[in-house]
Every structure is written in structure tokens, then in C-alpha cells.
Coordinates of C-alpha atoms and ligand atoms in Angstrom, one line a residue:
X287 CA -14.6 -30.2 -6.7
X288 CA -12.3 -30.4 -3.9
X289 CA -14.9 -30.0 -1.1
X290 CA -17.2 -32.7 -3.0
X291 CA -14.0 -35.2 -2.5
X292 CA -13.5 -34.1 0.8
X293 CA -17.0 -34.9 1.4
X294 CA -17.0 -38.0 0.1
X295 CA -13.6 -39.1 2.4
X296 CA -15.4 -37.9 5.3
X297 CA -18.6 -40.0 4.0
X298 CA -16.5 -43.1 3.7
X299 CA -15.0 -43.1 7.2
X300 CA -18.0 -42.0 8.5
X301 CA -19.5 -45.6 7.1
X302 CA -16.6 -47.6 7.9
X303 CA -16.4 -45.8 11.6
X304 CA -20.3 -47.4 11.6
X305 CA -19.3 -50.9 10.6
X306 CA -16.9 -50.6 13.2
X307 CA -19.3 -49.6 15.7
X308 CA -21.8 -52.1 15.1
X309 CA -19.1 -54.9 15.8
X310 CA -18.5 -54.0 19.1
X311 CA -21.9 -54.7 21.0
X312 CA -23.7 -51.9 23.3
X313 CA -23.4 -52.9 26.5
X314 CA -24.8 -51.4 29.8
X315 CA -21.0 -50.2 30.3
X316 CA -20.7 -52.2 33.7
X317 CA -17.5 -52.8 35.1
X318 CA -14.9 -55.3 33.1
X319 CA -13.8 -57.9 33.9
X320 CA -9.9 -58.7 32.9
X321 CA -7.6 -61.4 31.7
X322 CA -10.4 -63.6 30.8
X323 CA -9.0 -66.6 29.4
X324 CA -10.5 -68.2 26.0
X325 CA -11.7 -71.6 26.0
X326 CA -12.1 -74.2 24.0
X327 CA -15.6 -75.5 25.6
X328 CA -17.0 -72.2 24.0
X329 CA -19.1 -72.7 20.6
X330 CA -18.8 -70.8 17.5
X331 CA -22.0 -70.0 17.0
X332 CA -22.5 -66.0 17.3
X333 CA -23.7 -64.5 20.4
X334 CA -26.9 -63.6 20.9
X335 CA -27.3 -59.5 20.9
X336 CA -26.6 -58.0 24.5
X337 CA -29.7 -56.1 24.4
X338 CA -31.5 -59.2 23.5
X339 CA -29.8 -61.4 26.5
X340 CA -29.8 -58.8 29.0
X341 CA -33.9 -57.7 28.0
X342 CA -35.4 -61.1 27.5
X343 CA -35.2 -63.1 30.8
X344 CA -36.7 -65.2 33.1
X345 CA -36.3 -63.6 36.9
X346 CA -39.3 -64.6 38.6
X347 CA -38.2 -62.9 41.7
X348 CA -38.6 -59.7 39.4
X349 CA -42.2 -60.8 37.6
X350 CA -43.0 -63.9 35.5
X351 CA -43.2 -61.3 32.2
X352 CA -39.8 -61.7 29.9
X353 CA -39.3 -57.5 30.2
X354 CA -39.7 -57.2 33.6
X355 CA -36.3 -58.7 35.1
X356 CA -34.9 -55.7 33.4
X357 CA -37.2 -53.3 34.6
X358 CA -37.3 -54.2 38.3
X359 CA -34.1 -55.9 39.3
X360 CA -32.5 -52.9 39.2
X361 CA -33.3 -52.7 43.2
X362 CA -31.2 -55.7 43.6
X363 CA -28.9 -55.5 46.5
X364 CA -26.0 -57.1 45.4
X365 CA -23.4 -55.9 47.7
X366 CA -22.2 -56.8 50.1
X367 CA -22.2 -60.1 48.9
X368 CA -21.0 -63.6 49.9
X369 CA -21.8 -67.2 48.9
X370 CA -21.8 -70.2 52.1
X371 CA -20.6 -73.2 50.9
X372 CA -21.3 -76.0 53.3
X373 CA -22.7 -79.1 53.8
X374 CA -20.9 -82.4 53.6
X375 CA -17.6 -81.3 53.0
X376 CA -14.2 -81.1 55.0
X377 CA -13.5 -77.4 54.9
X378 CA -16.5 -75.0 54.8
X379 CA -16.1 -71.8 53.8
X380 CA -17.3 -68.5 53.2
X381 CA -16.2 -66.8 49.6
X382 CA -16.7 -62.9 49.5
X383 CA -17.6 -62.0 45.8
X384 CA -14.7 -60.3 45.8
X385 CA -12.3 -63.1 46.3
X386 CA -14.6 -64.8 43.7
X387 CA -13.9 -62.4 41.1
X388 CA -10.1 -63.4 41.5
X389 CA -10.1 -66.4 40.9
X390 CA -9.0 -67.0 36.7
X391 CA -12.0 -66.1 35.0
X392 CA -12.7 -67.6 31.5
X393 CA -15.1 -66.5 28.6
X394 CA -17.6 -69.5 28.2
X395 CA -19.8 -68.9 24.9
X396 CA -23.0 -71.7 25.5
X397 CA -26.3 -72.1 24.1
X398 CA -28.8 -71.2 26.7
X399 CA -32.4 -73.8 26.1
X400 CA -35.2 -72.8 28.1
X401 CA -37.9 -75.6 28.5
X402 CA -40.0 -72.6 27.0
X403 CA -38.5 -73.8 23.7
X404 CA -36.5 -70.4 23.0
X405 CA -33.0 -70.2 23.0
X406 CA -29.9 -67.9 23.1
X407 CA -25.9 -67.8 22.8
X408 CA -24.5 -66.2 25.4
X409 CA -21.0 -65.6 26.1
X410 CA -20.8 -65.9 29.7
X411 CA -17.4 -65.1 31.9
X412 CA -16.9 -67.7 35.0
X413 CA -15.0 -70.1 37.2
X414 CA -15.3 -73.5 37.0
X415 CA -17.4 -74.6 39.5
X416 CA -15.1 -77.6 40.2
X417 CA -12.4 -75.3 41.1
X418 CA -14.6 -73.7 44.0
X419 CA -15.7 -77.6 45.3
X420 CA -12.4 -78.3 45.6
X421 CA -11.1 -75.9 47.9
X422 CA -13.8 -77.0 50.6
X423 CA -13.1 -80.6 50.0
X424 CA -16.7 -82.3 49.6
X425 CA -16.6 -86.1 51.5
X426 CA -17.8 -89.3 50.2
X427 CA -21.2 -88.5 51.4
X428 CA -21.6 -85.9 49.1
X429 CA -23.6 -86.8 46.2
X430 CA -25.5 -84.0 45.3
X431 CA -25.4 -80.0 45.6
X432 CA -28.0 -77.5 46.3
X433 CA -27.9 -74.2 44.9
X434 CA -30.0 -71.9 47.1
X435 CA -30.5 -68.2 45.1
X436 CA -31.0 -64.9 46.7
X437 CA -34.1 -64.2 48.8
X438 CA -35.0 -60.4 49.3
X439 CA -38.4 -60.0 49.2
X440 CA -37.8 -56.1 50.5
X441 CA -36.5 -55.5 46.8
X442 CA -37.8 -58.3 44.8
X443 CA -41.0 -57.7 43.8
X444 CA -42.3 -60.9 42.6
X445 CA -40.8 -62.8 44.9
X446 CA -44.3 -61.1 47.6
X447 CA -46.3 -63.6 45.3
X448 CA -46.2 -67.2 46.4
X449 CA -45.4 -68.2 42.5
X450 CA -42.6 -70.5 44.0
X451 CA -41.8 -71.8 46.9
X452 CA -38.8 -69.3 47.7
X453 CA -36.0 -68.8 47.7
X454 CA -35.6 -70.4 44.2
X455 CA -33.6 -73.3 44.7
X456 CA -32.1 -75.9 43.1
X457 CA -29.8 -78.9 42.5
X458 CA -27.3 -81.4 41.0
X459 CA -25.8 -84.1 40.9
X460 CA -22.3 -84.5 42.3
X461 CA -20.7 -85.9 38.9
X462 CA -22.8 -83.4 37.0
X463 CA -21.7 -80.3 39.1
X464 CA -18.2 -81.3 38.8
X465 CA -18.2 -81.6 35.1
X466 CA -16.0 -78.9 33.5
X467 CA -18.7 -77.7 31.4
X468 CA -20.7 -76.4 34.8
X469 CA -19.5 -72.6 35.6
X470 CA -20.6 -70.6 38.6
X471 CA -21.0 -67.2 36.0
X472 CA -19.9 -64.1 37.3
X473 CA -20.3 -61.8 33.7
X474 CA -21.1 -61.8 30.2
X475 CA -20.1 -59.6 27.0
X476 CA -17.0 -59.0 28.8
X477 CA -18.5 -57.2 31.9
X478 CA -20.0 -58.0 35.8
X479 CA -23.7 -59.6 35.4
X480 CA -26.4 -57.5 34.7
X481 CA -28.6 -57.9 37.9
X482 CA -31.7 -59.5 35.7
X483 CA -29.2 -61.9 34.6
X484 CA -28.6 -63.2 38.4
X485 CA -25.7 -60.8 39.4
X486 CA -23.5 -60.9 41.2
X487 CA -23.0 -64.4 40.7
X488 CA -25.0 -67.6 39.4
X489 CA -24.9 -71.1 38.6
X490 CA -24.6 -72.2 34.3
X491 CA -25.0 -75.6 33.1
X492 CA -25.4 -75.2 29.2
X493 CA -26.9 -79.1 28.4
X494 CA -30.2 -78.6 31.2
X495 CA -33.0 -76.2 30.3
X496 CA -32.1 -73.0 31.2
X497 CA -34.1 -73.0 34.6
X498 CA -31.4 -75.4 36.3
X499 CA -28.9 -72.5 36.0
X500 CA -30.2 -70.4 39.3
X501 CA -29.2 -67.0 39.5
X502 CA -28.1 -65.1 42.4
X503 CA -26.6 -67.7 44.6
X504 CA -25.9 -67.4 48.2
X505 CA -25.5 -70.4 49.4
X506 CA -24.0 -73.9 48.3
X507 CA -24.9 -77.0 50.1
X508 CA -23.2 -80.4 49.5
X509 CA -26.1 -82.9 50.0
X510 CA -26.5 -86.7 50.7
X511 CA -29.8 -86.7 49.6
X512 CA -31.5 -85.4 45.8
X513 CA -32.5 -81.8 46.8
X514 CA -36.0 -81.3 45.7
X515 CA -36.0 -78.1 43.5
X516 CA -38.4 -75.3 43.9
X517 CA -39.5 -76.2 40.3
X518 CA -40.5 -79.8 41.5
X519 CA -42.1 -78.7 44.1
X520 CA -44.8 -76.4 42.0
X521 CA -45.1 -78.6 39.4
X522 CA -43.1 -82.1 39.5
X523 CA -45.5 -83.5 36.4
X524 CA -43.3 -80.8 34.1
X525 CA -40.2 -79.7 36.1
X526 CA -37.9 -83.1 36.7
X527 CA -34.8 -82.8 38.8
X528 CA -32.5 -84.1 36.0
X529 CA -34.1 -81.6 32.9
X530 CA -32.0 -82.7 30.2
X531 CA -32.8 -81.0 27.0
X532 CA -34.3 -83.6 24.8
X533 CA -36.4 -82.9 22.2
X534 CA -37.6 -86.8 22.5
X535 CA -39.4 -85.9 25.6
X536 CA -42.5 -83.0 25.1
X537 CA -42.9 -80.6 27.9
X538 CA -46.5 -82.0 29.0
X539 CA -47.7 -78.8 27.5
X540 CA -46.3 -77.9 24.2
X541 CA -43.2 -79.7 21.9
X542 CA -39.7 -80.0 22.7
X543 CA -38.4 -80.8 19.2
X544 CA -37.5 -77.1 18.1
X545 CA -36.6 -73.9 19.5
X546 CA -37.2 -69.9 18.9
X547 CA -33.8 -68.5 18.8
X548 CA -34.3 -65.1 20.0
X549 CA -35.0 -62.6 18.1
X550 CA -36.8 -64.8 15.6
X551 CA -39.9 -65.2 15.5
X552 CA -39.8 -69.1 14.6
X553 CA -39.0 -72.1 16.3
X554 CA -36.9 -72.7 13.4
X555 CA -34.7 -74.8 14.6
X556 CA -34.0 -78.6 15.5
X557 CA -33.6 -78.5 19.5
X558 CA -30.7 -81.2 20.2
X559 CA -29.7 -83.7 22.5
X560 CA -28.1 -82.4 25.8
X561 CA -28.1 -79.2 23.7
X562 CA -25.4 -80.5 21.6
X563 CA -23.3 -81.2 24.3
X564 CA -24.2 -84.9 24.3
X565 CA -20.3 -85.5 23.6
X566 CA -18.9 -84.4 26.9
X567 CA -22.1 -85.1 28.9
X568 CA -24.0 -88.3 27.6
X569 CA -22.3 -90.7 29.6
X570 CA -23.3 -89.0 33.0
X571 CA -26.7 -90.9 32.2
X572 CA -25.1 -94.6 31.2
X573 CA -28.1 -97.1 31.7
X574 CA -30.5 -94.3 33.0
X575 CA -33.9 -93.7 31.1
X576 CA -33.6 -90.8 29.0
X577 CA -37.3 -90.5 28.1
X578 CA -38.2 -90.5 32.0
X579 CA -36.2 -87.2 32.6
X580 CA -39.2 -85.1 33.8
Ligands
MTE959 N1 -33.3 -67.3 40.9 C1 -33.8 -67.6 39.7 N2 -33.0 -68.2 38.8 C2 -33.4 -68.5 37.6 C3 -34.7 -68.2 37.2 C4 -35.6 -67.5 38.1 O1 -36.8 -67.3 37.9 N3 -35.1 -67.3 39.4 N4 -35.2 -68.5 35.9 C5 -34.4 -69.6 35.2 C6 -34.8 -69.8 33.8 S1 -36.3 -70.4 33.5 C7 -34.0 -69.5 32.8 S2 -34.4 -69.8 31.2 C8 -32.7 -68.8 33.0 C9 -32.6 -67.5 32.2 O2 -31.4 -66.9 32.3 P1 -31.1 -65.5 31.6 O3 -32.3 -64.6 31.9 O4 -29.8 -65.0 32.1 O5 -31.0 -65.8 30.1 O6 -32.5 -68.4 34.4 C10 -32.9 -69.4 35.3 N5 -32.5 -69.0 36.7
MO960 MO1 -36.3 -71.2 31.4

């Protein structure tokens, strides 16, 4: 008798020491980052699995295949590691990541829409990217930035096809960059970037299909002139500079109107304006055509 109760109290925690397990997500066990602020920009919606956000990607410096950023970007070099920032402002300036990763870092949980009509939650760790424009004081001539993403063609193995025009870059506009929903992401789940997710830093811009937010960045150019994107240049018919989600617009190739949140198997669900951040965003686009947006 009392080794059958003893057994069944050992049972019990042995369950509840599960449960308790499968709330805390597996992580790669990268280094963590601390203090990371809440904020109130994040959704509610639940995260999207770790293994699924750090195993699903789009890396096409590491193959055009969704498993193979994992697989290959491993040989990333991603120190020593700084980001230029440059261009058309007053003080130009070179950041180390490490000074980068000082700055007060915050826990941003966005939607992620790729114009492949799948779709994730990811809760991302960054700076706002205003807070880095500032410091190098961009002039009145600066009306758009350029995002220009790591080129290493010794390591990155897709990146010795010509798929695009490399390195990957691509752009904004000022007012959009500046907007306090724009991040320069530096971690998710609480730890440094996986490299397929574009360690050790890259840009996030939750209401633009996922392929604005370019990973890796070295370099940051503050621009007079609309950048064009690596993306316009292969294929300006589909890949616009401005890439709004809409699901009033169809990708020339397939519908925009609903989206496969990974892991389903389904586009289940209703894709929505600006990604649902119409609210803070919409009236960045006052009197523009939003059904031109490719
Ligand atoms: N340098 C670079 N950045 C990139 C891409 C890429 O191929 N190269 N793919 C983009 C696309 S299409 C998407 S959907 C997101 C995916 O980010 P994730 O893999 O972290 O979810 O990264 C974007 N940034
Ligand atoms: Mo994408």
C-alpha cells in the first residue's frame, strides 16, 4: 500500500513537472539577453513554437528551401560584427553589436506575413530603430533608408547562385522607418538571433510582408532617392517597394486573402490589412493608392 501511494505522488509530480516543462519553450540555449522591457505594441496572440520559427525560414543566402537556413547558416560569421550607418545624416557612425546590444532592449511579440501567404508570431527582442536614427541625426534630405544585409559568399552557400542580385537589400521610407512599430531585432524567445533568423542583427517591420524585414544588416544608408530593393529588381511585376499586406491586392501568382499559420496545414485564416496594424500605420499612406502597392 504504501509504495503504491508513493508511486502515485511520484507519478503526479512527475506529470505536473511535464506541464511545467512544456510551458517553457526549447530553445537552442543561446545566450540571454536581460532586462528586456515589456511593451505594449506586442499582441496577445500566442507565439509561434521556437522550433517552428527558428526551422521554417526564408534565408536565401542559405538556399531558397524553408529547412535549409537552419541547416547551412550555421557557418555564419557573425563576429566581429558592426553596422555603418551613413548617408545623409549629420553624424555618421559606426555601432559595434556590442554597443548595440546595450542599448534598452524590449520584447516585441508581431505577426510575421510572408507574401507566400504563411504566417507566424514571433516574439522578437529589439531597439527601436528610431532610437539608433537619432543618434546620427538624418538631414532634411533624408527621405528614405536602405538596409544593405550581410554578403559572405565564402560561407553562404546560396548566395554563389545569382537568385538575387546580392547582397539582399532593401528599403523604406523615412516616416515608415521611424515609426515606433519598426525594430532593428537583435533576439527572440528571450535569447541572441538564431543565425537563420538574420543574427546578429536585423531589420522588423510587422505590417510589410515578411521579406521587407532583411536580416543580417551591415550597413544603413539614409537616402534621397527610393532605393530599389533586390526584390524589385528580380521581379518588380510581384515585389513592390511599399509591400503592404493587403489581402485586396493578389500576389500575381496565387491569393492574398488568407494565410497558413504555421504549423497548420490550412490557410485558415483571413489575412488583414497592414497585418492588423492598420491603427498605428494606415495613415502613412493618406491619399496613396492602396491597390497599386506592388
Ligand atoms: N538577407 C535576407 N533577409 C531576408 C530574407 C532573405 O532571403 N535574405 N528573406 C525575407 C523573407 S521572404 C521573410 S518571410 C523573412 C523571414 O524571417 P524569419 O525566417 O526570421 O521568419 O525574412 C526576410 N529577410
Ligand atoms: Mo517572405
Amino acid at each position: 500500500m504504501k509504495l503504491a501511494a508513493a508511486g502515485s505522488i511520484l507519478g503526479a509530480t512527475g506529470l505536473l513537472g511535464a506541464a511545467a516543462r512544456a510551458q517553457t519553450p526549447k530553445t537552442l540555449g543561446l545566450e540571454r539577453l536581460e532586462n528586456l522591457a515589456k511593451s505594449p505594441l506586442s499582441t496577445s496572440e500566442k507565439p509561434t513554437e521556437y522550433k517552428h520559427v527558428t526551422s521554417y525560414n526564408n534565408y536565401y543566402e542559405f538556399g531558397t528551401e524553408k529547412e535549409e537556413p537552419a541547416r547551412y547558416a550555421k557557418a555564419l560569421k557573425v563576429r566581429p560584427w558592426s553596422v555603418v550607418v551613413e548617408g545623409e545624416v549629420a553624424k555618421p557612425r559606426t555601432f559595434a553589436i556590442e554597443e548595440l546590444l546595450k542599448f534598452p532592449l524590449e520584447e516585441r511579440i508581431y505577426r510575421l506575413r510572408c507574401v507566400e501567404a504563411w504566417s507566424m508570431v514571433i516574439p522578437w527582442i529589439g531597439i527601436e530603430f528610431s532610437r539608433i536614427a537619432k543618434l546620427v541625426e538624418p538631414t532634411s534630405k533624408a527621405k528614405f533608408v536602405e538596409f544593405v544585409t550581410a554578403y559572405q559568399p565564402d560561407t553562404m552557400i546560396g548566395a554563389r547562385l545569382p537568385v538575387l542580385d546580392w547582397p539582399y537589400l532593401e528599403g523604406l521610407r523615412i516616416d515608415e522607418a521611424m515609426h515606433p512599430l519598426t525594430i532593428m531585432a537583435v533576439g527572440l524567445y528571450g535569447e541572441v538571433l538564431p543565425n537563420q533568423n538574420g543574427a546578429p542583427i536585423r531589420l522588423v517591420v510587422p505590417w510589410k510582408y515578411g521579406f521587407k524585414s532583411g536580416k543580417s544588416i551591415v550597413r544603413i544608408r539614409f537616402v534621397e532617392k527610393q532605393p530599389k530593393t533586390a526584390w524589385e529588381r528580380a521581379n518588380p511585376q510581384e515585389y513592390g517597394f511599399y509591400s503592404n499586406v493587403n489581402p485586396e491586392v493578389d500576389h500575381p501568382r496565387w491569393t492574398q486573402r488568407k494565410e497558413r499559420r504555421i504549423p497548420d496545414f490550412f490557410a485558415s485564416r483571413q489575412t488583414v490589412a497592414f497585418n492588423g496594424y492598420g491603427d498605428q500605420v494606415a495613415g502613412l499612406y493618406a491619399g496613396m493608392d492602396l491597390k497599386k502597392f506592388y
